PDB file of C-alpha atoms in Angstrom:
ATOM      1  CA  UNK A   1      54.589  45.000  22.124  1.00  0.00           C
ATOM      2  CA  UNK A   2      54.239  46.956  18.887  1.00  0.00           C
ATOM      3  CA  UNK A   3      50.899  48.599  18.040  1.00  0.00           C
ATOM      4  CA  UNK A   4      49.272  46.459  20.733  1.00  0.00           C
ATOM      5  CA  UNK A   5      50.585  43.258  19.124  1.00  0.00           C
ATOM      6  CA  UNK A   6      52.507  40.651  21.101  1.00  0.00           C
ATOM      7  CA  UNK A   7      56.022  39.964  19.782  1.00  0.00           C
ATOM      8  CA  UNK A   8      57.986  36.718  20.125  1.00  0.00           C
ATOM      9  CA  UNK A   9      61.490  35.816  18.993  1.00  0.00           C
ATOM     10  CA  UNK A  10      63.106  32.391  18.712  1.00  0.00           C
ATOM     11  CA  UNK A  11      66.879  31.995  18.510  1.00  0.00           C
ATOM     12  CA  UNK A  12      68.224  28.777  16.939  1.00  0.00           C
ATOM     13  CA  UNK A  13      71.621  27.554  18.079  1.00  0.00           C
ATOM     14  CA  UNK A  14      73.754  24.481  17.382  1.00  0.00           C
ATOM     15  CA  UNK A  15      77.274  23.949  18.745  1.00  0.00           C
ATOM     16  CA  UNK A  16      78.437  27.530  18.204  1.00  0.00           C
ATOM     17  CA  UNK A  17      78.620  28.811  21.744  1.00  0.00           C
ATOM     18  CA  UNK A  18      80.832  31.764  20.844  1.00  0.00           C
ATOM     19  CA  UNK A  19      78.194  32.819  18.321  1.00  0.00           C
ATOM     20  CA  UNK A  20      75.346  32.168  20.754  1.00  0.00           C
ATOM     21  CA  UNK A  21      76.979  34.463  23.297  1.00  0.00           C
ATOM     22  CA  UNK A  22      77.227  37.304  20.766  1.00  0.00           C
ATOM     23  CA  UNK A  23      73.844  36.764  19.178  1.00  0.00           C
ATOM     24  CA  UNK A  24      71.865  36.417  22.410  1.00  0.00           C
ATOM     25  CA  UNK A  25      73.601  39.435  23.925  1.00  0.00           C
ATOM     26  CA  UNK A  26      72.625  41.476  20.868  1.00  0.00           C
ATOM     27  CA  UNK A  27      68.998  40.394  21.326  1.00  0.00           C
ATOM     28  CA  UNK A  28      68.957  41.329  25.001  1.00  0.00           C
ATOM     29  CA  UNK A  29      70.562  44.695  24.205  1.00  0.00           C
ATOM     30  CA  UNK A  30      67.831  45.469  21.655  1.00  0.00           C
ATOM     31  CA  UNK A  31      64.815  43.780  23.185  1.00  0.00           C
ATOM     32  CA  UNK A  32      62.667  46.789  24.030  1.00  0.00           C
ATOM     33  CA  UNK A  33      59.594  45.538  22.146  1.00  0.00           C
ATOM     34  CA  UNK A  34      59.875  41.805  22.865  1.00  0.00           C
ATOM     35  CA  UNK A  35      57.277  39.965  24.927  1.00  0.00           C
ATOM     36  CA  UNK A  36      58.784  36.473  24.750  1.00  0.00           C
ATOM     37  CA  UNK A  37      62.195  35.067  23.858  1.00  0.00           C
ATOM     38  CA  UNK A  38      63.075  31.404  23.424  1.00  0.00           C
ATOM     39  CA  UNK A  39      66.502  29.930  22.707  1.00  0.00           C
ATOM     40  CA  UNK A  40      66.256  26.471  21.140  1.00  0.00           C
ATOM     41  CA  UNK A  41      69.383  24.297  21.126  1.00  0.00           C
ATOM     42  CA  UNK A  42      69.937  21.541  18.562  1.00  0.00           C
ATOM     43  CA  UNK A  43      73.579  20.898  19.369  1.00  0.00           C
ATOM     44  CA  UNK A  44      75.509  18.453  21.527  1.00  0.00           C
ATOM     45  CA  UNK A  45      77.244  20.998  23.789  1.00  0.00           C
ATOM     46  CA  UNK A  46      74.070  21.624  25.736  1.00  0.00           C
ATOM     47  CA  UNK A  47      75.529  22.299  29.151  1.00  0.00           C
ATOM     48  CA  UNK A  48      77.671  25.118  27.793  1.00  0.00           C
ATOM     49  CA  UNK A  49      74.870  26.720  25.807  1.00  0.00           C
ATOM     50  CA  UNK A  50      72.474  26.373  28.741  1.00  0.00           C
ATOM     51  CA  UNK A  51      74.987  28.118  31.003  1.00  0.00           C
ATOM     52  CA  UNK A  52      75.354  30.967  28.505  1.00  0.00           C
ATOM     53  CA  UNK A  53      71.602  31.471  28.361  1.00  0.00           C
ATOM     54  CA  UNK A  54      71.237  31.288  32.142  1.00  0.00           C
ATOM     55  CA  UNK A  55      74.106  33.689  32.826  1.00  0.00           C
ATOM     56  CA  UNK A  56      72.949  36.298  30.314  1.00  0.00           C
ATOM     57  CA  UNK A  57      69.352  35.926  31.484  1.00  0.00           C
ATOM     58  CA  UNK A  58      70.280  36.542  35.114  1.00  0.00           C
ATOM     59  CA  UNK A  59      72.141  39.715  34.189  1.00  0.00           C
ATOM     60  CA  UNK A  60      69.282  40.888  31.988  1.00  0.00           C
ATOM     61  CA  UNK A  61      66.627  40.165  34.616  1.00  0.00           C
ATOM     62  CA  UNK A  62      68.571  41.979  37.319  1.00  0.00           C
ATOM     63  CA  UNK A  63      69.062  45.047  35.105  1.00  0.00           C
ATOM     64  CA  UNK A  64      65.441  45.384  33.946  1.00  0.00           C
ATOM     65  CA  UNK A  65      62.380  46.313  35.970  1.00  0.00           C
ATOM     66  CA  UNK A  66      59.851  44.780  33.585  1.00  0.00           C
ATOM     67  CA  UNK A  67      61.523  41.777  31.942  1.00  0.00           C
ATOM     68  CA  UNK A  68      59.811  39.406  29.550  1.00  0.00           C
ATOM     69  CA  UNK A  69      59.899  35.618  29.525  1.00  0.00           C
ATOM     70  CA  UNK A  70      63.243  34.061  28.520  1.00  0.00           C
ATOM     71  CA  UNK A  71      62.947  30.354  27.776  1.00  0.00           C
ATOM     72  CA  UNK A  72      65.584  27.730  27.023  1.00  0.00           C
ATOM     73  CA  UNK A  73      64.564  24.655  25.048  1.00  0.00           C
ATOM     74  CA  UNK A  74      66.369  21.646  23.575  1.00  0.00           C
ATOM     75  CA  UNK A  75      65.507  19.360  20.698  1.00  0.00           C
ATOM     76  CA  UNK A  76      64.768  15.782  21.864  1.00  0.00           C
ATOM     77  CA  UNK A  77      68.195  14.702  20.656  1.00  0.00           C
ATOM     78  CA  UNK A  78      71.141  16.614  19.152  1.00  0.00           C
ATOM     79  CA  UNK A  79      71.006  17.393  15.441  1.00  0.00           C
ATOM     80  CA  UNK A  80      67.281  16.878  15.001  1.00  0.00           C
ATOM     81  CA  UNK A  81      67.442  19.433  12.195  1.00  0.00           C
ATOM     82  CA  UNK A  82      66.727  23.082  11.558  1.00  0.00           C
ATOM     83  CA  UNK A  83      63.090  22.516  10.564  1.00  0.00           C
ATOM     84  CA  UNK A  84      62.380  20.572  13.751  1.00  0.00           C
ATOM     85  CA  UNK A  85      63.937  23.249  15.950  1.00  0.00           C
ATOM     86  CA  UNK A  86      62.163  26.116  14.193  1.00  0.00           C
ATOM     87  CA  UNK A  87      58.881  24.252  14.580  1.00  0.00           C
ATOM     88  CA  UNK A  88      59.474  23.996  18.332  1.00  0.00           C
ATOM     89  CA  UNK A  89      59.973  27.751  18.366  1.00  0.00           C
ATOM     90  CA  UNK A  90      56.841  28.421  16.314  1.00  0.00           C
ATOM     91  CA  UNK A  91      54.742  26.122  18.502  1.00  0.00           C
ATOM     92  CA  UNK A  92      55.949  27.745  21.711  1.00  0.00           C
ATOM     93  CA  UNK A  93      55.429  31.320  20.543  1.00  0.00           C
ATOM     94  CA  UNK A  94      52.028  30.595  19.039  1.00  0.00           C
ATOM     95  CA  UNK A  95      50.970  28.881  22.289  1.00  0.00           C
ATOM     96  CA  UNK A  96      51.949  32.103  24.046  1.00  0.00           C
ATOM     97  CA  UNK A  97      49.666  34.054  21.682  1.00  0.00           C
ATOM     98  CA  UNK A  98      52.347  36.024  19.866  1.00  0.00           C
ATOM     99  CA  UNK A  99      50.943  38.006  16.944  1.00  0.00           C
ATOM    100  CA  UNK A 100      54.323  38.352  15.219  1.00  0.00           C
ATOM    101  CA  UNK A 101      56.893  35.584  15.352  1.00  0.00           C
ATOM    102  CA  UNK A 102      60.539  36.262  14.549  1.00  0.00           C
ATOM    103  CA  UNK A 103      63.089  33.471  14.090  1.00  0.00           C
ATOM    104  CA  UNK A 104      66.822  34.091  13.888  1.00  0.00           C
ATOM    105  CA  UNK A 105      69.872  31.869  13.763  1.00  0.00           C
ATOM    106  CA  UNK A 106      72.863  32.243  16.054  1.00  0.00           C
ATOM    107  CA  UNK A 107      75.031  33.976  13.451  1.00  0.00           C
ATOM    108  CA  UNK A 108      72.748  37.024  13.339  1.00  0.00           C
ATOM    109  CA  UNK A 109      73.223  40.184  15.407  1.00  0.00           C
ATOM    110  CA  UNK A 110      70.562  42.751  16.229  1.00  0.00           C
ATOM    111  CA  UNK A 111      71.836  46.325  16.103  1.00  0.00           C
ATOM    112  CA  UNK A 112      68.874  48.528  16.948  1.00  0.00           C
ATOM    113  CA  UNK A 113      65.933  48.207  19.372  1.00  0.00           C
ATOM    114  CA  UNK A 114      63.599  49.451  16.618  1.00  0.00           C
ATOM    115  CA  UNK A 115      64.174  46.285  14.564  1.00  0.00           C
ATOM    116  CA  UNK A 116      60.861  44.651  15.512  1.00  0.00           C
ATOM    117  CA  UNK A 117      58.878  47.852  15.107  1.00  0.00           C
ATOM    118  CA  UNK A 118      60.457  48.475  11.691  1.00  0.00           C
ATOM    119  CA  UNK A 119      59.517  45.087  10.271  1.00  0.00           C
ATOM    120  CA  UNK A 120      56.033  45.109  11.766  1.00  0.00           C
ATOM    121  CA  UNK A 121      55.178  48.592  10.519  1.00  0.00           C
ATOM    122  CA  UNK A 122      56.466  47.679   7.059  1.00  0.00           C
ATOM    123  CA  UNK A 123      54.324  44.544   7.056  1.00  0.00           C
ATOM    124  CA  UNK A 124      51.267  46.456   8.255  1.00  0.00           C
ATOM    125  CA  UNK A 125      51.709  49.107   5.564  1.00  0.00           C
ATOM    126  CA  UNK A 126      52.385  46.640   2.753  1.00  0.00           C
ATOM    127  CA  UNK A 127      50.003  43.826   3.693  1.00  0.00           C
ATOM    128  CA  UNK A 128      52.882  41.326   3.486  1.00  0.00           C
ATOM    129  CA  UNK A 129      52.719  38.636   6.189  1.00  0.00           C
ATOM    130  CA  UNK A 130      56.166  37.066   5.863  1.00  0.00           C
ATOM    131  CA  UNK A 131      59.605  38.572   5.268  1.00  0.00           C
ATOM    132  CA  UNK A 132      63.229  37.407   5.371  1.00  0.00           C
ATOM    133  CA  UNK A 133      66.429  39.355   5.979  1.00  0.00           C
ATOM    134  CA  UNK A 134      68.064  39.326   2.530  1.00  0.00           C
ATOM    135  CA  UNK A 135      71.634  40.396   3.283  1.00  0.00           C
ATOM    136  CA  UNK A 136      73.112  37.356   5.011  1.00  0.00           C
ATOM    137  CA  UNK A 137      75.967  36.060   2.871  1.00  0.00           C
ATOM    138  CA  UNK A 138      76.479  37.330  -0.670  1.00  0.00           C
ATOM    139  CA  UNK A 139      73.545  35.816  -2.597  1.00  0.00           C
ATOM    140  CA  UNK A 140      71.833  39.196  -2.981  1.00  0.00           C
ATOM    141  CA  UNK A 141      74.968  41.273  -3.531  1.00  0.00           C
ATOM    142  CA  UNK A 142      76.495  42.540  -6.752  1.00  0.00           C
ATOM    143  CA  UNK A 143      79.875  44.286  -6.798  1.00  0.00           C
ATOM    144  CA  UNK A 144      79.715  44.423  -3.002  1.00  0.00           C
ATOM    145  CA  UNK A 145      76.301  46.104  -2.758  1.00  0.00           C
ATOM    146  CA  UNK A 146      72.831  44.666  -2.040  1.00  0.00           C
ATOM    147  CA  UNK A 147      70.891  44.425  -5.293  1.00  0.00           C
ATOM    148  CA  UNK A 148      67.104  44.337  -5.582  1.00  0.00           C
ATOM    149  CA  UNK A 149      64.812  43.486  -8.463  1.00  0.00           C
ATOM    150  CA  UNK A 150      62.790  46.567  -7.521  1.00  0.00           C
ATOM    151  CA  UNK A 151      62.246  48.793  -4.473  1.00  0.00           C
ATOM    152  CA  UNK A 152      58.793  50.028  -3.436  1.00  0.00           C
ATOM    153  CA  UNK A 153      58.165  53.095  -1.287  1.00  0.00           C
ATOM    154  CA  UNK A 154      55.542  52.938   1.451  1.00  0.00           C
ATOM    155  CA  UNK A 155      54.465  55.536   4.007  1.00  0.00           C
ATOM    156  CA  UNK A 156      57.268  54.909   6.469  1.00  0.00           C
ATOM    157  CA  UNK A 157      59.650  52.388   4.916  1.00  0.00           C
ATOM    158  CA  UNK A 158      60.975  51.262   1.571  1.00  0.00           C
ATOM    159  CA  UNK A 159      60.841  47.535   0.861  1.00  0.00           C
ATOM    160  CA  UNK A 160      63.318  45.920  -1.508  1.00  0.00           C
ATOM    161  CA  UNK A 161      62.465  42.753  -3.431  1.00  0.00           C
ATOM    162  CA  UNK A 162      65.470  40.474  -3.775  1.00  0.00           C
ATOM    163  CA  UNK A 163      66.148  37.597  -6.191  1.00  0.00           C
ATOM    164  CA  UNK A 164      67.469  35.063  -3.676  1.00  0.00           C
ATOM    165  CA  UNK A 165      65.961  33.667  -0.486  1.00  0.00           C
ATOM    166  CA  UNK A 166      67.943  33.610   2.758  1.00  0.00           C
ATOM    167  CA  UNK A 167      66.456  32.100   5.920  1.00  0.00           C
ATOM    168  CA  UNK A 168      68.687  33.266   8.768  1.00  0.00           C
ATOM    169  CA  UNK A 169      66.233  35.898  10.063  1.00  0.00           C
ATOM    170  CA  UNK A 170      62.519  35.624   9.324  1.00  0.00           C
ATOM    171  CA  UNK A 171      59.247  37.097  10.515  1.00  0.00           C
ATOM    172  CA  UNK A 172      55.693  35.774  10.185  1.00  0.00           C
ATOM    173  CA  UNK A 173      52.289  36.952  11.282  1.00  0.00           C
ATOM    174  CA  UNK A 174      50.262  34.524  13.355  1.00  0.00           C
ATOM    175  CA  UNK A 175      47.628  34.609  10.620  1.00  0.00           C
ATOM    176  CA  UNK A 176      50.166  33.365   8.082  1.00  0.00           C
ATOM    177  CA  UNK A 177      51.414  30.538  10.299  1.00  0.00           C
ATOM    178  CA  UNK A 178      47.888  29.508  11.249  1.00  0.00           C
ATOM    179  CA  UNK A 179      47.248  28.897   7.561  1.00  0.00           C
ATOM    180  CA  UNK A 180      50.522  27.530   6.124  1.00  0.00           C
ATOM    181  CA  UNK A 181      51.420  25.495   9.215  1.00  0.00           C
ATOM    182  CA  UNK A 182      54.797  24.314  10.390  1.00  0.00           C
ATOM    183  CA  UNK A 183      57.950  23.718   8.410  1.00  0.00           C
ATOM    184  CA  UNK A 184      58.275  20.362   6.692  1.00  0.00           C
ATOM    185  CA  UNK A 185      60.732  18.444   8.873  1.00  0.00           C
ATOM    186  CA  UNK A 186      61.435  15.951   6.098  1.00  0.00           C
ATOM    187  CA  UNK A 187      63.900  18.577   4.899  1.00  0.00           C
ATOM    188  CA  UNK A 188      67.157  17.986   6.761  1.00  0.00           C
ATOM    189  CA  UNK A 189      69.176  21.181   7.197  1.00  0.00           C
ATOM    190  CA  UNK A 190      68.444  22.440   3.678  1.00  0.00           C
ATOM    191  CA  UNK A 191      65.499  23.933   1.789  1.00  0.00           C
ATOM    192  CA  UNK A 192      63.058  23.941   4.715  1.00  0.00           C
ATOM    193  CA  UNK A 193      62.807  27.746   4.656  1.00  0.00           C
ATOM    194  CA  UNK A 194      62.482  27.748   0.854  1.00  0.00           C
ATOM    195  CA  UNK A 195      59.549  25.347   1.023  1.00  0.00           C
ATOM    196  CA  UNK A 196      57.913  27.326   3.836  1.00  0.00           C
ATOM    197  CA  UNK A 197      58.220  30.650   2.016  1.00  0.00           C
ATOM    198  CA  UNK A 198      56.971  29.009  -1.185  1.00  0.00           C
ATOM    199  CA  UNK A 199      53.879  27.847   0.704  1.00  0.00           C
ATOM    200  CA  UNK A 200      53.367  31.408   1.990  1.00  0.00           C
ATOM    201  CA  UNK A 201      53.635  32.771  -1.547  1.00  0.00           C
ATOM    202  CA  UNK A 202      51.127  30.230  -2.905  1.00  0.00           C
ATOM    203  CA  UNK A 203      48.587  31.314  -0.272  1.00  0.00           C
ATOM    204  CA  UNK A 204      49.105  35.048  -0.815  1.00  0.00           C
ATOM    205  CA  UNK A 205      50.894  35.891   2.438  1.00  0.00           C
ATOM    206  CA  UNK A 206      54.136  36.603   0.602  1.00  0.00           C
ATOM    207  CA  UNK A 207      54.741  38.174  -2.823  1.00  0.00           C
ATOM    208  CA  UNK A 208      55.072  35.859  -5.836  1.00  0.00           C
ATOM    209  CA  UNK A 209      58.053  33.535  -5.494  1.00  0.00           C
ATOM    210  CA  UNK A 210      61.475  34.865  -6.562  1.00  0.00           C
ATOM    211  CA  UNK A 211      60.480  38.322  -5.288  1.00  0.00           C
ATOM    212  CA  UNK A 212      61.672  38.166  -1.688  1.00  0.00           C
ATOM    213  CA  UNK A 213      60.876  41.248   0.434  1.00  0.00           C
ATOM    214  CA  UNK A 214      63.120  42.846   3.012  1.00  0.00           C
ATOM    215  CA  UNK A 215      63.469  46.336   4.436  1.00  0.00           C
ATOM    216  CA  UNK A 216      65.614  48.384   2.092  1.00  0.00           C
ATOM    217  CA  UNK A 217      67.770  49.497   5.022  1.00  0.00           C
ATOM    218  CA  UNK A 218      67.650  46.283   7.041  1.00  0.00           C
ATOM    219  CA  UNK A 219      71.414  46.486   7.655  1.00  0.00           C
ATOM    220  CA  UNK A 220      70.606  49.393   9.966  1.00  0.00           C
ATOM    221  CA  UNK A 221      68.864  46.876  12.226  1.00  0.00           C
ATOM    222  CA  UNK A 222      70.586  43.505  11.616  1.00  0.00           C
ATOM    223  CA  UNK A 223      74.034  42.244  10.754  1.00  0.00           C
ATOM    224  CA  UNK A 224      75.807  38.903  10.516  1.00  0.00           C
ATOM    225  CA  UNK A 225      78.794  37.569  12.419  1.00  0.00           C
ATOM    226  CA  UNK A 226      81.665  37.720   9.962  1.00  0.00           C
ATOM    227  CA  UNK A 227      82.604  34.354   8.465  1.00  0.00           C
ATOM    228  CA  UNK A 228      79.548  32.639   9.915  1.00  0.00           C
ATOM    229  CA  UNK A 229      78.358  30.960   6.715  1.00  0.00           C
ATOM    230  CA  UNK A 230      81.537  28.895   6.392  1.00  0.00           C
ATOM    231  CA  UNK A 231      81.722  28.252  10.143  1.00  0.00           C
ATOM    232  CA  UNK A 232      78.697  26.055  10.718  1.00  0.00           C
ATOM    233  CA  UNK A 233      78.099  22.951  12.781  1.00  0.00           C
ATOM    234  CA  UNK A 234      75.844  21.638   9.992  1.00  0.00           C
ATOM    235  CA  UNK A 235      78.482  21.516   7.232  1.00  0.00           C
ATOM    236  CA  UNK A 236      78.612  17.703   7.312  1.00  0.00           C
ATOM    237  CA  UNK A 237      76.572  16.233   4.438  1.00  0.00           C
ATOM    238  CA  UNK A 238      75.774  19.767   3.216  1.00  0.00           C
ATOM    239  CA  UNK A 239      75.741  18.866  -0.489  1.00  0.00           C
ATOM    240  CA  UNK A 240      73.783  15.674   0.142  1.00  0.00           C
ATOM    241  CA  UNK A 241      71.213  17.559   2.213  1.00  0.00           C
ATOM    242  CA  UNK A 242      70.802  20.188  -0.496  1.00  0.00           C
ATOM    243  CA  UNK A 243      70.282  17.547  -3.196  1.00  0.00           C
ATOM    244  CA  UNK A 244      67.803  15.678  -1.009  1.00  0.00           C
ATOM    245  CA  UNK A 245      66.049  18.943  -0.241  1.00  0.00           C
ATOM    246  CA  UNK A 246      65.624  19.816  -3.906  1.00  0.00           C
ATOM    247  CA  UNK A 247      64.307  16.328  -4.599  1.00  0.00           C
ATOM    248  CA  UNK A 248      61.851  16.669  -1.708  1.00  0.00           C
ATOM    249  CA  UNK A 249      60.676  20.029  -3.062  1.00  0.00           C
ATOM    250  CA  UNK A 250      60.117  18.587  -6.552  1.00  0.00           C
ATOM    251  CA  UNK A 251      58.266  15.551  -5.191  1.00  0.00           C
ATOM    252  CA  UNK A 252      56.055  17.745  -3.020  1.00  0.00           C
ATOM    253  CA  UNK A 253      55.285  20.556  -5.462  1.00  0.00           C
ATOM    254  CA  UNK A 254      55.671  18.843  -8.826  1.00  0.00           C
ATOM    255  CA  UNK A 255      58.360  21.209 -10.059  1.00  0.00           C
ATOM    256  CA  UNK A 256      62.114  21.493  -9.519  1.00  0.00           C
ATOM    257  CA  UNK A 257      62.976  24.629  -7.575  1.00  0.00           C
ATOM    258  CA  UNK A 258      64.978  25.941 -10.542  1.00  0.00           C
ATOM    259  CA  UNK A 259      61.876  25.677 -12.763  1.00  0.00           C
ATOM    260  CA  UNK A 260      59.478  27.566 -10.530  1.00  0.00           C
ATOM    261  CA  UNK A 261      58.358  30.353 -12.892  1.00  0.00           C
ATOM    262  CA  UNK A 262      59.680  33.881 -12.366  1.00  0.00           C
ATOM    263  CA  UNK A 263      56.693  36.266 -12.332  1.00  0.00           C
ATOM    264  CA  UNK A 264      57.128  39.537 -14.193  1.00  0.00           C
ATOM    265  CA  UNK A 265      57.227  42.878 -12.418  1.00  0.00           C
ATOM    266  CA  UNK A 266      53.692  43.807 -13.448  1.00  0.00           C
ATOM    267  CA  UNK A 267      52.298  40.729 -11.687  1.00  0.00           C
ATOM    268  CA  UNK A 268      54.168  41.572  -8.524  1.00  0.00           C
ATOM    269  CA  UNK A 269      53.071  45.219  -8.554  1.00  0.00           C
ATOM    270  CA  UNK A 270      49.458  44.092  -9.020  1.00  0.00           C
ATOM    271  CA  UNK A 271      49.822  41.790  -6.004  1.00  0.00           C
ATOM    272  CA  UNK A 272      51.292  44.594  -3.872  1.00  0.00           C
ATOM    273  CA  UNK A 273      48.599  47.088  -4.849  1.00  0.00           C
ATOM    274  CA  UNK A 274      45.871  44.616  -3.937  1.00  0.00           C
ATOM    275  CA  UNK A 275      47.490  43.869  -0.579  1.00  0.00           C
ATOM    276  CA  UNK A 276      47.920  47.535   0.216  1.00  0.00           C
ATOM    277  CA  UNK A 277      44.251  48.244  -0.390  1.00  0.00           C
ATOM    278  CA  UNK A 278      43.089  45.586   2.094  1.00  0.00           C
TER     279      UNK A 278
END
C-alpha cells in the first residue's frame, strides 16, 4: 500500500519468455508496495510462460513473510490483442479494489522499490489521474536526451510533459477508470492506449492531449530491455494495424489523430493549476 491506498500491477506478456523472466523478476525485486500482481499471457507458448511465473512465484513466496497475491491469467485464445489483455488486467485489479492500477509490458524493467510511491505521490500532488512512462524507445528523445515541452515542479517531484505518447508502462486511478471505462478492443495491437489516454484527457483526468506527463526522473525507477521495440511478437501486420487503428480513432472521435489540436502552454498551465487546487 501507499498512503493507505491499495496498489495493483498487471504485466502483459506475449511469446517473449526471455523478456518475461527479466521483467517479472524485476517486479518481484521491487514489489515492496504492491498488494496484487497479475501476469496476463496473450501468447501461444503458454506452458513455458506459466512455468516461469510459477517458478518465480514459489521463490518469492518462500523468501517473503507477508507476500501479496500473484495471479496468472491467459486470454481466451492466443493473440486476442493488447487491448483485450489489458482489459482483463483492469477488470481483475478493479474487482480486487485496487485504488491505483499499473500496467506494464514485458519489455519493461523496474529498478527501484519506490517506483509505485513516486508515481502515486506525484499524482496526488498534481491532481493528475493517469500517467505514462515516456522514455520507452526514442519518440521523446532529442540528441540522445529525453525532451519535454515543459517541466513543472511540485512539492516532492518534478513532472515533465512530453510530446509523444508511449503505452508500455501506465498508471490510472480507480476513479479515472470508473469513468472512462475499458480500452476499446476494436483496436488490434495499435492505438488502443492512444484512444484510452485521449478519453482520459477529454474527461479531465489527464492534461490536454499532446501534453503527456511522466516523472522527470522516471529512468531512476524504470528502464527498458535493450532492443525490445524491434523484438516483438506482434510485428506481423504492424503497419496494417496502425492504419486500421488511426481509421478507428477518426471514425470514433471525428478527427484524425494527426489533426487533434495542440493546446498552447497557457491552457495546460491553467489546467494544472486548477487540478492542484482541488
